[in-house]
Amino acid sequence: MAKNYESEITQFLNSYKKQNPETEVRQREGRGRLWDKHIDPELQEGYRASRIPQPPYVYYENK
């Protein structure tokens, strides 16, 4: 491929970002809302401690 080649998608995204410069800020805010969360280690430890082990074969009822 030529070094100066840009696909139609890349061209579209670049032009969209030029027309809407706030796009990247909104993307980062969305990522922060969904993915970049602070995890409390004490709560995590409590979740692990309260976990009930799953039996080896879940479809068999021990009567």
PDB file of N, CA, C and O in Angstrom:
ATOM      1  N   MET A   1       0.826  -1.181   0.000  1.00  0.00           N
ATOM      2  CA  MET A   1       0.000   0.000   0.000  1.00  0.00           C
ATOM      3  C   MET A   1       0.876   1.252   0.000  1.00  0.00           C
ATOM      4  O   MET A   1       1.916   1.288   0.624  1.00  0.00           O
ATOM      5  N   ALA A   2       0.401   2.264  -0.629  1.00  0.00           N
ATOM      6  CA  ALA A   2       1.132   3.526  -0.638  1.00  0.00           C
ATOM      7  C   ALA A   2       1.089   4.159   0.746  1.00  0.00           C
ATOM      8  O   ALA A   2       0.120   4.013   1.479  1.00  0.00           O
ATOM      9  N   LYS A   3       2.162   4.863   1.099  1.00  0.00           N
ATOM     10  CA  LYS A   3       2.234   5.449   2.434  1.00  0.00           C
ATOM     11  C   LYS A   3       1.211   6.561   2.638  1.00  0.00           C
ATOM     12  O   LYS A   3       0.809   6.846   3.750  1.00  0.00           O
ATOM     13  N   ASN A   4       0.793   7.208   1.567  1.00  0.00           N
ATOM     14  CA  ASN A   4      -0.157   8.302   1.697  1.00  0.00           C
ATOM     15  C   ASN A   4      -1.601   7.851   1.458  1.00  0.00           C
ATOM     16  O   ASN A   4      -2.498   8.678   1.348  1.00  0.00           O
ATOM     17  N   TYR A   5      -1.836   6.554   1.426  1.00  0.00           N
ATOM     18  CA  TYR A   5      -3.186   6.030   1.203  1.00  0.00           C
ATOM     19  C   TYR A   5      -4.038   6.170   2.460  1.00  0.00           C
ATOM     20  O   TYR A   5      -3.582   5.890   3.565  1.00  0.00           O
ATOM     21  N   GLU A   6      -5.259   6.633   2.287  1.00  0.00           N
ATOM     22  CA  GLU A   6      -6.248   6.685   3.366  1.00  0.00           C
ATOM     23  C   GLU A   6      -7.530   6.070   2.852  1.00  0.00           C
ATOM     24  O   GLU A   6      -8.014   6.436   1.788  1.00  0.00           O
ATOM     25  N   SER A   7      -8.067   5.151   3.606  1.00  0.00           N
ATOM     26  CA  SER A   7      -9.310   4.515   3.202  1.00  0.00           C
ATOM     27  C   SER A   7     -10.459   5.525   3.296  1.00  0.00           C
ATOM     28  O   SER A   7     -10.337   6.590   3.902  1.00  0.00           O
ATOM     29  N   GLU A   8     -11.573   5.163   2.697  1.00  0.00           N
ATOM     30  CA  GLU A   8     -12.744   6.040   2.734  1.00  0.00           C
ATOM     31  C   GLU A   8     -13.233   6.233   4.168  1.00  0.00           C
ATOM     32  O   GLU A   8     -13.682   7.322   4.534  1.00  0.00           O
ATOM     33  N   ILE A   9     -13.144   5.192   4.952  1.00  0.00           N
ATOM     34  CA  ILE A   9     -13.568   5.278   6.356  1.00  0.00           C
ATOM     35  C   ILE A   9     -12.696   6.285   7.110  1.00  0.00           C
ATOM     36  O   ILE A   9     -13.202   7.130   7.850  1.00  0.00           O
ATOM     37  N   THR A  10     -11.372   6.184   6.932  1.00  0.00           N
ATOM     38  CA  THR A  10     -10.455   7.109   7.606  1.00  0.00           C
ATOM     39  C   THR A  10     -10.719   8.535   7.161  1.00  0.00           C
ATOM     40  O   THR A  10     -10.736   9.462   7.981  1.00  0.00           O
ATOM     41  N   GLN A  11     -10.941   8.730   5.876  1.00  0.00           N
ATOM     42  CA  GLN A  11     -11.252  10.067   5.366  1.00  0.00           C
ATOM     43  C   GLN A  11     -12.548  10.594   5.985  1.00  0.00           C
ATOM     44  O   GLN A  11     -12.626  11.756   6.396  1.00  0.00           O
ATOM     45  N   PHE A  12     -13.549   9.738   6.068  1.00  0.00           N
ATOM     46  CA  PHE A  12     -14.817  10.145   6.665  1.00  0.00           C
ATOM     47  C   PHE A  12     -14.629  10.530   8.125  1.00  0.00           C
ATOM     48  O   PHE A  12     -15.115  11.575   8.575  1.00  0.00           O
ATOM     49  N   LEU A  13     -13.917   9.684   8.893  1.00  0.00           N
ATOM     50  CA  LEU A  13     -13.709   9.974  10.306  1.00  0.00           C
ATOM     51  C   LEU A  13     -12.922  11.270  10.513  1.00  0.00           C
ATOM     52  O   LEU A  13     -13.250  12.070  11.390  1.00  0.00           O
ATOM     53  N   ASN A  14     -11.904  11.482   9.714  1.00  0.00           N
ATOM     54  CA  ASN A  14     -11.122  12.715   9.831  1.00  0.00           C
ATOM     55  C   ASN A  14     -11.965  13.939   9.519  1.00  0.00           C
ATOM     56  O   ASN A  14     -11.906  14.948  10.237  1.00  0.00           O
ATOM     57  N   SER A  15     -12.779  13.868   8.476  1.00  0.00           N
ATOM     58  CA  SER A  15     -13.626  15.018   8.141  1.00  0.00           C
ATOM     59  C   SER A  15     -14.704  15.216   9.209  1.00  0.00           C
ATOM     60  O   SER A  15     -15.036  16.351   9.562  1.00  0.00           O
ATOM     61  N   TYR A  16     -15.231  14.130   9.754  1.00  0.00           N
ATOM     62  CA  TYR A  16     -16.243  14.242  10.804  1.00  0.00           C
ATOM     63  C   TYR A  16     -15.656  14.918  12.042  1.00  0.00           C
ATOM     64  O   TYR A  16     -16.278  15.783  12.651  1.00  0.00           O
ATOM     65  N   LYS A  17     -14.439  14.525  12.407  1.00  0.00           N
ATOM     66  CA  LYS A  17     -13.795  15.120  13.579  1.00  0.00           C
ATOM     67  C   LYS A  17     -13.460  16.592  13.354  1.00  0.00           C
ATOM     68  O   LYS A  17     -13.472  17.380  14.300  1.00  0.00           O
ATOM     69  N   LYS A  18     -13.162  16.973  12.116  1.00  0.00           N
ATOM     70  CA  LYS A  18     -12.920  18.393  11.824  1.00  0.00           C
ATOM     71  C   LYS A  18     -14.215  19.192  11.943  1.00  0.00           C
ATOM     72  O   LYS A  18     -14.216  20.317  12.430  1.00  0.00           O
ATOM     73  N   GLN A  19     -15.322  18.611  11.502  1.00  0.00           N
ATOM     74  CA  GLN A  19     -16.610  19.303  11.562  1.00  0.00           C
ATOM     75  C   GLN A  19     -17.185  19.311  12.979  1.00  0.00           C
ATOM     76  O   GLN A  19     -17.948  20.202  13.336  1.00  0.00           O
ATOM     77  N   ASN A  20     -16.848  18.298  13.781  1.00  0.00           N
ATOM     78  CA  ASN A  20     -17.358  18.156  15.149  1.00  0.00           C
ATOM     79  C   ASN A  20     -16.185  17.961  16.109  1.00  0.00           C
ATOM     80  O   ASN A  20     -15.932  16.845  16.557  1.00  0.00           O
ATOM     81  N   PRO A  21     -15.490  19.033  16.464  1.00  0.00           N
ATOM     82  CA  PRO A  21     -14.291  18.878  17.298  1.00  0.00           C
ATOM     83  C   PRO A  21     -14.575  18.377  18.709  1.00  0.00           C
ATOM     84  O   PRO A  21     -13.670  17.886  19.378  1.00  0.00           O
ATOM     85  N   GLU A  22     -15.805  18.451  19.172  1.00  0.00           N
ATOM     86  CA  GLU A  22     -16.136  17.980  20.523  1.00  0.00           C
ATOM     87  C   GLU A  22     -16.299  16.463  20.587  1.00  0.00           C
ATOM     88  O   GLU A  22     -16.489  15.904  21.675  1.00  0.00           O
ATOM     89  N   THR A  23     -16.189  15.785  19.475  1.00  0.00           N
ATOM     90  CA  THR A  23     -16.403  14.341  19.416  1.00  0.00           C
ATOM     91  C   THR A  23     -15.468  13.575  20.343  1.00  0.00           C
ATOM     92  O   THR A  23     -15.903  12.708  21.088  1.00  0.00           O
ATOM     93  N   GLU A  24     -14.192  13.886  20.302  1.00  0.00           N
ATOM     94  CA  GLU A  24     -13.237  13.135  21.118  1.00  0.00           C
ATOM     95  C   GLU A  24     -13.477  13.357  22.607  1.00  0.00           C
ATOM     96  O   GLU A  24     -13.338  12.421  23.404  1.00  0.00           O
ATOM     97  N   VAL A  25     -13.876  14.559  22.984  1.00  0.00           N
ATOM     98  CA  VAL A  25     -14.176  14.832  24.390  1.00  0.00           C
ATOM     99  C   VAL A  25     -15.369  13.989  24.824  1.00  0.00           C
ATOM    100  O   VAL A  25     -15.359  13.375  25.899  1.00  0.00           O
ATOM    101  N   ARG A  26     -16.405  13.930  23.995  1.00  0.00           N
ATOM    102  CA  ARG A  26     -17.584  13.126  24.317  1.00  0.00           C
ATOM    103  C   ARG A  26     -17.234  11.644  24.389  1.00  0.00           C
ATOM    104  O   ARG A  26     -17.754  10.910  25.233  1.00  0.00           O
ATOM    105  N   GLN A  27     -16.341  11.189  23.498  1.00  0.00           N
ATOM    106  CA  GLN A  27     -15.920   9.786  23.527  1.00  0.00           C
ATOM    107  C   GLN A  27     -15.205   9.476  24.840  1.00  0.00           C
ATOM    108  O   GLN A  27     -15.452   8.442  25.464  1.00  0.00           O
ATOM    109  N   ARG A  28     -14.328  10.354  25.277  1.00  0.00           N
ATOM    110  CA  ARG A  28     -13.599  10.132  26.530  1.00  0.00           C
ATOM    111  C   ARG A  28     -14.545  10.148  27.725  1.00  0.00           C
ATOM    112  O   ARG A  28     -14.391   9.369  28.664  1.00  0.00           O
ATOM    113  N   GLU A  29     -15.538  11.040  27.702  1.00  0.00           N
ATOM    114  CA  GLU A  29     -16.525  11.072  28.788  1.00  0.00           C
ATOM    115  C   GLU A  29     -17.318   9.766  28.826  1.00  0.00           C
ATOM    116  O   GLU A  29     -17.567   9.215  29.897  1.00  0.00           O
ATOM    117  N   GLY A  30     -17.709   9.272  27.663  1.00  0.00           N
ATOM    118  CA  GLY A  30     -18.444   8.010  27.593  1.00  0.00           C
ATOM    119  C   GLY A  30     -17.617   6.849  28.095  1.00  0.00           C
ATOM    120  O   GLY A  30     -18.105   5.989  28.827  1.00  0.00           O
ATOM    121  N   ARG A  31     -16.361   6.841  27.721  1.00  0.00           N
ATOM    122  CA  ARG A  31     -15.483   5.775  28.202  1.00  0.00           C
ATOM    123  C   ARG A  31     -15.348   5.850  29.718  1.00  0.00           C
ATOM    124  O   ARG A  31     -15.378   4.839  30.418  1.00  0.00           O
ATOM    125  N   GLY A  32     -15.214   7.052  30.252  1.00  0.00           N
ATOM    126  CA  GLY A  32     -15.097   7.227  31.692  1.00  0.00           C
ATOM    127  C   GLY A  32     -16.336   6.733  32.417  1.00  0.00           C
ATOM    128  O   GLY A  32     -16.251   6.155  33.496  1.00  0.00           O
ATOM    129  N   ARG A  33     -17.502   6.957  31.824  1.00  0.00           N
ATOM    130  CA  ARG A  33     -18.743   6.507  32.454  1.00  0.00           C
ATOM    131  C   ARG A  33     -18.860   4.994  32.459  1.00  0.00           C
ATOM    132  O   ARG A  33     -19.375   4.403  33.405  1.00  0.00           O
ATOM    133  N   LEU A  34     -18.400   4.363  31.393  1.00  0.00           N
ATOM    134  CA  LEU A  34     -18.614   2.926  31.246  1.00  0.00           C
ATOM    135  C   LEU A  34     -17.445   2.066  31.713  1.00  0.00           C
ATOM    136  O   LEU A  34     -17.651   0.979  32.243  1.00  0.00           O
ATOM    137  N   TRP A  35     -16.215   2.516  31.507  1.00  0.00           N
ATOM    138  CA  TRP A  35     -15.078   1.617  31.693  1.00  0.00           C
ATOM    139  C   TRP A  35     -14.113   2.035  32.781  1.00  0.00           C
ATOM    140  O   TRP A  35     -13.574   1.199  33.504  1.00  0.00           O
ATOM    141  N   ASP A  36     -13.811   3.298  32.905  1.00  0.00           N
ATOM    142  CA  ASP A  36     -12.781   3.745  33.844  1.00  0.00           C
ATOM    143  C   ASP A  36     -13.393   3.955  35.225  1.00  0.00           C
ATOM    144  O   ASP A  36     -13.658   5.070  35.642  1.00  0.00           O
ATOM    145  N   LYS A  37     -13.579   2.870  35.935  1.00  0.00           N
ATOM    146  CA  LYS A  37     -14.199   2.919  37.256  1.00  0.00           C
ATOM    147  C   LYS A  37     -13.162   2.646  38.328  1.00  0.00           C
ATOM    148  O   LYS A  37     -12.252   1.840  38.148  1.00  0.00           O
ATOM    149  N   HIS A  38     -13.338   3.307  39.473  1.00  0.00           N
ATOM    150  CA  HIS A  38     -12.497   3.021  40.633  1.00  0.00           C
ATOM    151  C   HIS A  38     -13.063   1.791  41.340  1.00  0.00           C
ATOM    152  O   HIS A  38     -14.255   1.736  41.630  1.00  0.00           O
ATOM    153  N   ILE A  39     -12.227   0.822  41.594  1.00  0.00           N
ATOM    154  CA  ILE A  39     -12.655  -0.405  42.263  1.00  0.00           C
ATOM    155  C   ILE A  39     -12.159  -0.372  43.700  1.00  0.00           C
ATOM    156  O   ILE A  39     -10.954  -0.256  43.950  1.00  0.00           O
ATOM    157  N   ASP A  40     -13.079  -0.476  44.634  1.00  0.00           N
ATOM    158  CA  ASP A  40     -12.746  -0.463  46.058  1.00  0.00           C
ATOM    159  C   ASP A  40     -12.246  -1.856  46.452  1.00  0.00           C
ATOM    160  O   ASP A  40     -12.989  -2.833  46.385  1.00  0.00           O
ATOM    161  N   PRO A  41     -10.986  -1.983  46.884  1.00  0.00           N
ATOM    162  CA  PRO A  41     -10.432  -3.300  47.216  1.00  0.00           C
ATOM    163  C   PRO A  41     -11.163  -3.990  48.370  1.00  0.00           C
ATOM    164  O   PRO A  41     -11.276  -5.211  48.389  1.00  0.00           O
ATOM    165  N   GLU A  42     -11.658  -3.219  49.333  1.00  0.00           N
ATOM    166  CA  GLU A  42     -12.367  -3.823  50.462  1.00  0.00           C
ATOM    167  C   GLU A  42     -13.680  -4.453  49.999  1.00  0.00           C
ATOM    168  O   GLU A  42     -14.034  -5.556  50.442  1.00  0.00           O
ATOM    169  N   LEU A  43     -14.394  -3.765  49.132  1.00  0.00           N
ATOM    170  CA  LEU A  43     -15.642  -4.330  48.602  1.00  0.00           C
ATOM    171  C   LEU A  43     -15.357  -5.588  47.784  1.00  0.00           C
ATOM    172  O   LEU A  43     -16.074  -6.575  47.895  1.00  0.00           O
ATOM    173  N   GLN A  44     -14.323  -5.541  46.972  1.00  0.00           N
ATOM    174  CA  GLN A  44     -13.965  -6.696  46.151  1.00  0.00           C
ATOM    175  C   GLN A  44     -13.649  -7.903  47.032  1.00  0.00           C
ATOM    176  O   GLN A  44     -14.039  -9.022  46.724  1.00  0.00           O
ATOM    177  N   GLU A  45     -12.930  -7.678  48.097  1.00  0.00           N
ATOM    178  CA  GLU A  45     -12.585  -8.777  49.009  1.00  0.00           C
ATOM    179  C   GLU A  45     -13.849  -9.346  49.637  1.00  0.00           C
ATOM    180  O   GLU A  45     -13.982 -10.562  49.793  1.00  0.00           O
ATOM    181  N   GLY A  46     -14.791  -8.478  49.998  1.00  0.00           N
ATOM    182  CA  GLY A  46     -16.064  -8.939  50.545  1.00  0.00           C
ATOM    183  C   GLY A  46     -16.845  -9.767  49.538  1.00  0.00           C
ATOM    184  O   GLY A  46     -17.451 -10.786  49.885  1.00  0.00           O
ATOM    185  N   TYR A  47     -16.829  -9.345  48.277  1.00  0.00           N
ATOM    186  CA  TYR A  47     -17.518 -10.113  47.232  1.00  0.00           C
ATOM    187  C   TYR A  47     -16.895 -11.499  47.083  1.00  0.00           C
ATOM    188  O   TYR A  47     -17.586 -12.502  46.949  1.00  0.00           O
ATOM    189  N   ARG A  48     -15.568 -11.549  47.091  1.00  0.00           N
ATOM    190  CA  ARG A  48     -14.880 -12.840  46.956  1.00  0.00           C
ATOM    191  C   ARG A  48     -15.166 -13.750  48.143  1.00  0.00           C
ATOM    192  O   ARG A  48     -15.356 -14.952  47.987  1.00  0.00           O
ATOM    193  N   ALA A  49     -15.188 -13.173  49.344  1.00  0.00           N
ATOM    194  CA  ALA A  49     -15.411 -13.967  50.554  1.00  0.00           C
ATOM    195  C   ALA A  49     -16.838 -14.513  50.624  1.00  0.00           C
ATOM    196  O   ALA A  49     -17.068 -15.596  51.159  1.00  0.00           O
ATOM    197  N   SER A  50     -17.801 -13.799  50.067  1.00  0.00           N
ATOM    198  CA  SER A  50     -19.199 -14.230  50.151  1.00  0.00           C
ATOM    199  C   SER A  50     -19.592 -15.177  49.020  1.00  0.00           C
ATOM    200  O   SER A  50     -20.727 -15.619  48.952  1.00  0.00           O
ATOM    201  N   ARG A  51     -18.664 -15.493  48.169  1.00  0.00           N
ATOM    202  CA  ARG A  51     -18.945 -16.345  47.029  1.00  0.00           C
ATOM    203  C   ARG A  51     -19.174 -17.792  47.464  1.00  0.00           C
ATOM    204  O   ARG A  51     -18.451 -18.326  48.301  1.00  0.00           O
ATOM    205  N   ILE A  52     -20.158 -18.440  46.887  1.00  0.00           N
ATOM    206  CA  ILE A  52     -20.454 -19.842  47.181  1.00  0.00           C
ATOM    207  C   ILE A  52     -19.839 -20.679  46.065  1.00  0.00           C
ATOM    208  O   ILE A  52     -20.095 -20.439  44.886  1.00  0.00           O
ATOM    209  N   PRO A  53     -19.035 -21.677  46.409  1.00  0.00           N
ATOM    210  CA  PRO A  53     -18.407 -22.482  45.354  1.00  0.00           C
ATOM    211  C   PRO A  53     -19.448 -23.273  44.563  1.00  0.00           C
ATOM    212  O   PRO A  53     -20.406 -23.799  45.125  1.00  0.00           O
ATOM    213  N   GLN A  54     -19.242 -23.323  43.270  1.00  0.00           N
ATOM    214  CA  GLN A  54     -20.148 -24.052  42.398  1.00  0.00           C
ATOM    215  C   GLN A  54     -19.798 -25.533  42.440  1.00  0.00           C
ATOM    216  O   GLN A  54     -18.626 -25.906  42.406  1.00  0.00           O
ATOM    217  N   PRO A  55     -20.817 -26.411  42.519  1.00  0.00           N
ATOM    218  CA  PRO A  55     -20.514 -27.847  42.506  1.00  0.00           C
ATOM    219  C   PRO A  55     -19.896 -28.251  41.165  1.00  0.00           C
ATOM    220  O   PRO A  55     -20.121 -27.595  40.148  1.00  0.00           O
ATOM    221  N   PRO A  56     -19.136 -29.340  41.153  1.00  0.00           N
ATOM    222  CA  PRO A  56     -18.431 -29.725  39.931  1.00  0.00           C
ATOM    223  C   PRO A  56     -19.363 -30.057  38.765  1.00  0.00           C
ATOM    224  O   PRO A  56     -19.027 -29.792  37.627  1.00  0.00           O
ATOM    225  N   TYR A  57     -20.503 -30.651  39.038  1.00  0.00           N
ATOM    226  CA  TYR A  57     -21.424 -30.975  37.954  1.00  0.00           C
ATOM    227  C   TYR A  57     -22.772 -30.374  38.311  1.00  0.00           C
ATOM    228  O   TYR A  57     -23.510 -30.895  39.130  1.00  0.00           O
ATOM    229  N   VAL A  58     -23.101 -29.249  37.714  1.00  0.00           N
ATOM    230  CA  VAL A  58     -24.264 -28.466  38.140  1.00  0.00           C
ATOM    231  C   VAL A  58     -25.595 -29.097  37.762  1.00  0.00           C
ATOM    232  O   VAL A  58     -26.618 -28.733  38.324  1.00  0.00           O
ATOM    233  N   TYR A  59     -25.619 -30.038  36.828  1.00  0.00           N
ATOM    234  CA  TYR A  59     -26.887 -30.594  36.378  1.00  0.00           C
ATOM    235  C   TYR A  59     -27.324 -31.825  37.187  1.00  0.00           C
ATOM    236  O   TYR A  59     -28.377 -32.355  37.015  1.00  0.00           O
ATOM    237  N   TYR A  60     -26.475 -32.246  38.097  1.00  0.00           N
ATOM    238  CA  TYR A  60     -26.764 -33.416  38.909  1.00  0.00           C
ATOM    239  C   TYR A  60     -27.206 -32.944  40.284  1.00  0.00           C
ATOM    240  O   TYR A  60     -26.521 -32.200  40.955  1.00  0.00           O
ATOM    241  N   GLU A  61     -28.378 -33.387  40.699  1.00  0.00           N
ATOM    242  CA  GLU A  61     -28.882 -33.017  42.030  1.00  0.00           C
ATOM    243  C   GLU A  61     -28.532 -34.111  43.020  1.00  0.00           C
ATOM    244  O   GLU A  61     -28.831 -35.272  42.812  1.00  0.00           O
ATOM    245  N   ASN A  62     -27.902 -33.744  44.096  1.00  0.00           N
ATOM    246  CA  ASN A  62     -27.525 -34.675  45.132  1.00  0.00           C
ATOM    247  C   ASN A  62     -28.695 -34.818  46.088  1.00  0.00           C
ATOM    248  O   ASN A  62     -28.965 -33.948  46.884  1.00  0.00           O
ATOM    249  N   LYS A  63     -29.426 -35.916  46.014  1.00  0.00           N
ATOM    250  CA  LYS A  63     -30.606 -36.106  46.882  1.00  0.00           C
ATOM    251  C   LYS A  63     -30.333 -37.142  47.923  1.00  0.00           C
ATOM    252  O   LYS A  63     -29.711 -38.072  47.846  1.00  0.00           O
TER     253      LYS A  63
END
